[in-house]
XYZ file of C-alpha atoms in Angstrom:
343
model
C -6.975 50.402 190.008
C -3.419 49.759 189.773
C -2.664 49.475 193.532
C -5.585 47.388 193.250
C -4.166 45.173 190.626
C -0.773 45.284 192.167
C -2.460 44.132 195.206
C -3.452 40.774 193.759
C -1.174 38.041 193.490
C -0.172 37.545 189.893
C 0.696 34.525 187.939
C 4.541 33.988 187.591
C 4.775 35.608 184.290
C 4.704 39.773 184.853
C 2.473 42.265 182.243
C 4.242 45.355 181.515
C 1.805 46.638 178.849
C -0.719 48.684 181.276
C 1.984 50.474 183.069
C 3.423 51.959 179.967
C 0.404 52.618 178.570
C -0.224 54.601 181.305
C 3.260 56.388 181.106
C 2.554 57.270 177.051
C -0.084 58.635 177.594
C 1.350 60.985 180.502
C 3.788 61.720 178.047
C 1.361 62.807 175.369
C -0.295 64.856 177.580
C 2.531 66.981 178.478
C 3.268 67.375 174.643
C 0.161 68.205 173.440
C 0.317 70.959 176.689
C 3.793 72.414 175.222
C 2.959 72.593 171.865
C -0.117 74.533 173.178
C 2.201 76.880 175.205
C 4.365 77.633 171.937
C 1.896 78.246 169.586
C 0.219 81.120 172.297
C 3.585 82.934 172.601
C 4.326 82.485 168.810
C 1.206 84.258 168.314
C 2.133 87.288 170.810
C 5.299 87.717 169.356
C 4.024 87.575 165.610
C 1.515 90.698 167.190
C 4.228 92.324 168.614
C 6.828 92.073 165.406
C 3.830 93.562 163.050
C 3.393 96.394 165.645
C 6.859 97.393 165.445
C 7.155 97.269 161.631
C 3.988 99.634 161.681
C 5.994 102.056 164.129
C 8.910 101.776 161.798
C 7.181 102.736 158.690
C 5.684 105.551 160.465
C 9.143 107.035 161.611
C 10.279 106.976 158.348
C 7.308 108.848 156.934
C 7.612 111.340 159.450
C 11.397 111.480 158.828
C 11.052 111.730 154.726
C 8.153 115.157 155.996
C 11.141 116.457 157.940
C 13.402 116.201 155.324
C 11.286 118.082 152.714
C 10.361 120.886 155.521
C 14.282 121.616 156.194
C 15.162 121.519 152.628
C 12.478 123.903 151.713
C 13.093 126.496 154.985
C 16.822 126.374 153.671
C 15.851 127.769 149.761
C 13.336 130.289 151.637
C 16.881 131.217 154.170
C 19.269 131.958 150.753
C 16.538 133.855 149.212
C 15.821 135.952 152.047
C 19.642 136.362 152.676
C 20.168 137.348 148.570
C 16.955 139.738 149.147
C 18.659 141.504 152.056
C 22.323 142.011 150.024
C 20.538 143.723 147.146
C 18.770 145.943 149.815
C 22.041 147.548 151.431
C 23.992 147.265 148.425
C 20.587 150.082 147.380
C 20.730 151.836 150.301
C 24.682 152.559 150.030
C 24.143 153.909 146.525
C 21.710 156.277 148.136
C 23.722 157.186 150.603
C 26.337 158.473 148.065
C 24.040 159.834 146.350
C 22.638 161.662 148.859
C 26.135 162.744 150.325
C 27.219 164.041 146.702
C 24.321 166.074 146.411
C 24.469 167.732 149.996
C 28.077 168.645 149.264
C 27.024 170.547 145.852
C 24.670 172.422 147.873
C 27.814 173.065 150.347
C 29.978 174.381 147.162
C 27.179 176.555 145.870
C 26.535 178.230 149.179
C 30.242 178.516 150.473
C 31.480 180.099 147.451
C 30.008 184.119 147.892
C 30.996 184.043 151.278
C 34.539 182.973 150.165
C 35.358 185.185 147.598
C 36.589 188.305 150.292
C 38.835 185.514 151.862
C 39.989 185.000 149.086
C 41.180 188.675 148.043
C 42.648 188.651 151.732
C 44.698 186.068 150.990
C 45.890 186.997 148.109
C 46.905 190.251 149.149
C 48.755 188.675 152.258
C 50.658 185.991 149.413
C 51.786 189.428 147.665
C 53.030 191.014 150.625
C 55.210 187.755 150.851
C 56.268 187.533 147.667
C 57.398 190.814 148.068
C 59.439 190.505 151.436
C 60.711 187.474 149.255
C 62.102 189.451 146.821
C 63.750 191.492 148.968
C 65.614 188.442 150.796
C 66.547 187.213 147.710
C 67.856 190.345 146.254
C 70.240 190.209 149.458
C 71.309 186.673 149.146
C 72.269 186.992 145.263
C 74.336 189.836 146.521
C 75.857 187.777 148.864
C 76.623 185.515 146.643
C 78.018 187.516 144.165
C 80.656 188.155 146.566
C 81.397 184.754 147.953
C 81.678 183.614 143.523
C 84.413 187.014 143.692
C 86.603 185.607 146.805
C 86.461 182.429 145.346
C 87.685 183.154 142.066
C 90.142 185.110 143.602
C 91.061 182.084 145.426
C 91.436 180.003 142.081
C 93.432 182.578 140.467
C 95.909 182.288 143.549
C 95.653 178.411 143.735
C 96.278 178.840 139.520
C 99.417 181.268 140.351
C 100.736 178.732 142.830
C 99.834 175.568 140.446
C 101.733 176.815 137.752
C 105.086 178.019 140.004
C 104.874 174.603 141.174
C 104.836 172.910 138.057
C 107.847 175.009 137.362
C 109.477 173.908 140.199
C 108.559 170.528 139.018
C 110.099 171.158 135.622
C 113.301 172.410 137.290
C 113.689 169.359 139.627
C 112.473 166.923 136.505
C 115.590 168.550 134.231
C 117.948 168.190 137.481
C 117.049 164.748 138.158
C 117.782 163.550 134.175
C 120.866 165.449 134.491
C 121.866 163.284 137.855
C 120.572 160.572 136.133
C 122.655 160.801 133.014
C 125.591 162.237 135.556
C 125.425 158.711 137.461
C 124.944 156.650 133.914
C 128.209 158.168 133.188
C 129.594 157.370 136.392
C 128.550 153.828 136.039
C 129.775 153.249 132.664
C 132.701 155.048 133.500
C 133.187 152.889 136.906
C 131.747 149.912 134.327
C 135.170 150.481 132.026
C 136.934 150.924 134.981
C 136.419 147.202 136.114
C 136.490 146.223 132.505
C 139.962 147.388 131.932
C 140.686 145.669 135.515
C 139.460 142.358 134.661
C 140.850 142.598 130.942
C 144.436 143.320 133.572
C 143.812 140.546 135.680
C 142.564 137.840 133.102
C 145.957 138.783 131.235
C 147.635 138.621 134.497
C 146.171 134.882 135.173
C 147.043 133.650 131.653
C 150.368 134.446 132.130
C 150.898 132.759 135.249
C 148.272 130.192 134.768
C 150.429 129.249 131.181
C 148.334 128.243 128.095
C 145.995 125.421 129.009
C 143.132 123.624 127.610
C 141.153 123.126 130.429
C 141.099 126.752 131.169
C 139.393 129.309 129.035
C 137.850 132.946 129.473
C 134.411 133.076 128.193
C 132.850 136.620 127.808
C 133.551 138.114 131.535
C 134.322 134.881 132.880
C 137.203 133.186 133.791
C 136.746 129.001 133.172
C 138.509 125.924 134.717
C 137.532 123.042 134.391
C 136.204 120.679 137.236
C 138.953 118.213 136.904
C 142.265 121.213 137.512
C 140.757 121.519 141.277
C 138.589 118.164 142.019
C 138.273 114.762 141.706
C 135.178 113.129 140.093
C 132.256 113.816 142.760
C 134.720 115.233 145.249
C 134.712 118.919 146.697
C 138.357 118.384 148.425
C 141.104 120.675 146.058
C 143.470 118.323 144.512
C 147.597 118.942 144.572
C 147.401 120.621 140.557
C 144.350 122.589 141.946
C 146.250 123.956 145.170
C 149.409 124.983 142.356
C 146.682 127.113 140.419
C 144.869 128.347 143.458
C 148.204 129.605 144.796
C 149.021 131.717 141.793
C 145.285 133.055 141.429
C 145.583 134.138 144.698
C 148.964 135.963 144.091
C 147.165 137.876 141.162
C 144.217 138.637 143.485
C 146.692 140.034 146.025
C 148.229 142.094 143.177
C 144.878 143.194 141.583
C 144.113 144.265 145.414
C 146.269 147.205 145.509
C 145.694 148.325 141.993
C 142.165 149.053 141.921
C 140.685 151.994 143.422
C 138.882 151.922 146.734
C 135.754 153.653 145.583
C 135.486 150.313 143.134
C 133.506 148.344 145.154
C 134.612 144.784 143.457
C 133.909 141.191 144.476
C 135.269 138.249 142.785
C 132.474 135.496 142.237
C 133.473 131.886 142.488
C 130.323 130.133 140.650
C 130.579 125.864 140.869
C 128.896 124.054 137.941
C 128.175 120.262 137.813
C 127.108 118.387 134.726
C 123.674 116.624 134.653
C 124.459 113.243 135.716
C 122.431 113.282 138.996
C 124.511 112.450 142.578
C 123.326 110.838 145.837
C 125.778 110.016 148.088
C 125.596 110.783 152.068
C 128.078 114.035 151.590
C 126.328 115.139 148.522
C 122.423 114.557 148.202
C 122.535 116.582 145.109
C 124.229 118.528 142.575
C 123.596 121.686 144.001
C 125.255 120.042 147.494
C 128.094 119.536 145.363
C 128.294 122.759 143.091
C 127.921 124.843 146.418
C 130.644 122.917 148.550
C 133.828 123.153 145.406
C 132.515 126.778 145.515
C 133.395 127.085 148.904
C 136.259 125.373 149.381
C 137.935 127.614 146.815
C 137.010 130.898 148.505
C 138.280 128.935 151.836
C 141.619 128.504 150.343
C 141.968 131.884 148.754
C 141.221 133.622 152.478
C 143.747 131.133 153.483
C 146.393 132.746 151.042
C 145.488 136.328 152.123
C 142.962 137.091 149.645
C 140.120 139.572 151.718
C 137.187 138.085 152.390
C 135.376 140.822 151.649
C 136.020 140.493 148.172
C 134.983 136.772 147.861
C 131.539 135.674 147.056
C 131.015 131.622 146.660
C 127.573 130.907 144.428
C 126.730 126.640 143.597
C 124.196 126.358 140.275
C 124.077 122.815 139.722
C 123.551 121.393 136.469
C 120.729 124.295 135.055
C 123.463 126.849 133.487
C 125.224 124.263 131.061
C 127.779 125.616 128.567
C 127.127 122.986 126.253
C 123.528 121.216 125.129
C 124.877 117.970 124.586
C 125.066 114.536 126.405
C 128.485 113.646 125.226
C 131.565 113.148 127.433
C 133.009 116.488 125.949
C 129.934 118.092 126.590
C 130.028 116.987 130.113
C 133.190 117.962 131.001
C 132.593 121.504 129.700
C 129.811 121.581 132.018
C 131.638 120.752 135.357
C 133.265 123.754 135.613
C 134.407 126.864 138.296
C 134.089 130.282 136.841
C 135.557 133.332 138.188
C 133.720 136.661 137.726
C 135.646 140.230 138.532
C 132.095 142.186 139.031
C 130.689 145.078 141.424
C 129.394 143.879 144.514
C-alpha cells in the first residue's frame, strides 16, 4: 500500500506521518519481543539459583552428620585405647605374680637336693683355709726376718748418723775457730791500715800546712772543691797541682811502708753541691763529680803513684756534708775526699 501510495503523484507538500507510524510500531514490536526473551531466561535462572541453594543446604546437613559421626568414633577410639592400657598393665601384674610364685616352688624343691653340696663345699673351703694357714704361717716368718735385717739396717744407718753428726760437730767448732781466727786477722789487718792512715793523714797535714779548706773527717781526708778546680771546671788549677804534688810524695812514701799482704787502695771520691749543671762538657753533676775524680788519679799516676792503688768514684750532689742551702753549706759540699781503705 505504500509502493502504491508512493506510486501516485503527490501534491507539493510531503506527509511523513504514515511512514513513521509504520517505523514505531516496528520498533514496538521488537521491544515487546525482548522483554519477552528476558523475562523467559529470568525465569530459568531464578529455577536454577533455588536448585542450587537446595543442593547447598543439603551438603551442609550431610556435612554437620559427618561431623557428629567422627566426633563420636573418636570418644569410642580413646575409650577403647584406655580399655586396652588397663588390660596389659593386668596382665603384667600377673605375670609377676605368676613368675614369683614359680620361683618359690623352685626354692622349696632345690633346697634338699642342695644341702650335700653344700657340706662338699664346705669341706673343700676348710681344706683351703687350712693350706691358707699354712702359707701364711710361712710369710709371717718371712717377714719376721726381713723386720730383723731391717732393723739391723737402722741401727747401722743410726751408728753412721750419729758419727756423722760428730764429724759435723768437729768441722762446726773448726769452722768458728777459722772464723774467729780470720775476725782477728781482719781486725788485726783493720788496725793495721788504721795506724797507716792515722801515719799518712799526719804525714799530709804536715806537708799540706794547716788549712781551712782542708779537713779530715772520720776516715776521710777533705779538700775542698775550690784547692783543685775552678767553679764548674774538672781541669786542676796551679794551687791544686802544688797540693797534688806533695800528696803524691806522701803516697810514694806510704808505698814502701805498708806491708804487701795489705791489700790497700786509696779512693778519690768527687762531690758537687746541689745546684744542678748543663753545659755540653758536663750534662750533669755526676758528669762533673766523676771527671775532677779522674783527673786527680790521672795526675797522681803521672807523679809515680801505682795505679793499682788508685780508685776514682763521682757521687754527685746525694752524699752532702751539710743540709743546708747556704753558700757555706755549699761549699762544704763540693768537695774531694781521700779514703786509705782495703781494696
Amino acid at each position: 500500500m505504500a509502493l502504491a501510495r508512493s506510486g501516485r503523484r503527490r501534491p507539493a507538500g510531503v506527509d511523513y506521518w504514515p511512514g513513521f507510524v509504520d517505523a514505531l510500531s516496528t520498533l514496538l514490536l521488537v521491544v515487546t519481543f525482548l522483554m519477552s526473551l528476558f523475562m523467559v531466561a529470568q525465569y530459568f535462572v531464578s529455577q536454577e539459583s533455588s536448585g542450587k541453594d537446595s543442593a547447598l543446604v543439603k551438603l551442609r546437613a550431610q556435612i554437620n552428620s559427618l561431623t557428629s559421626l567422627l566426633a563420636l568414633e573418636t570418644g569410642r577410639k580413646k575409650a577403647a585405647e584406655d580399655e586396652l592400657a588397663a588390660l596389659a598393665a593386668t596382665l603384667s601384674a600377673s605375670e609377676a605374680e605368676k613368675s614369683r610364685l614359680a620361683g618359690l616352688l623352685s626354692a622349696e624343691g632345690d633346697k634338699g637336693s642342695s644341702a650335700d653340696a653344700r657340706i662338699a663345699a664346705l669341706s673343700t673351703e676348710l681344706k683351703d683355709e687350712k693350706l691358707l694357714s699354712a702359707q701364711a704361717q710361712a710369710q709371717v716368718e718371712l717377714l719376721n726376718q726381713q723386720i730383723a735385717a731391717l732393723r739391723r739396717q737402722m741401727a747401722a744407718l743410726s751408728e753412721a748418723l750419729d758419727a756423722s753428726e760428730k764429724r759435723d760437730k768437729d768441722s762446726a767448732a773448726r769452722i768458728a775457730d777459722l772464723g774467729q781466727r780470720l775476725n782477728v786477722a781482719l781486725a788485726r789487718r783493720v788496725q793495721e791500715l788504721s795506724q797507716y792512715r792515722s801515719t799518712f793523714f799526719g804525714e799530709l797535714r804536715k806537708v799540706l800546712g794547716a788549712r781551712d779548706d782542708i779537713q779530715i773527717v772520720g776516715d776521710r781526708f777533705v779538700f775542698q772543691a775550690e784547692v783543685f778546680f775552678d767553679s764548674g771546671s774538672a781541669e786542676l788549677n796551679p794551687d791544686g797541682l802544688a797540693q797534688l804534688d806533695k800528696l803524691a810524695e806522701a803516697l810514694r812514701q806510704l808505698e814502701g811502708k805498708i806491708p804487701a799482704e795489705l791489700n790497700w787502695v786509696l779512693r778519690i771520691d768527687g762531690h758537687t753541691d746541689v745546684r744542678p749543671i748543663a753545659s755540653a762538657v758536663f750534662p750533669s753533676n755526676w758528669e762533673l763529680s766523676s771527671a775532677r775524680a779522674i783527673s786527680v788519679v790521672k795526675y797522681l799516676m803521672s807523679r809515680g803513684v801505682a795505679a793499682n792503688r788508685l780508685v776514682a768514684a763521682g757521687f754527685g750532689e746525694h752524699q752532702p756534708l751539710a743540709a743546708g742551702a747556704g753558700d757555706d753549706d755549699l761549699r762544704k759540699n763540693r768537695r774531694i775526699e781521700l779514703k786509705l781503705t782495703e781494696r
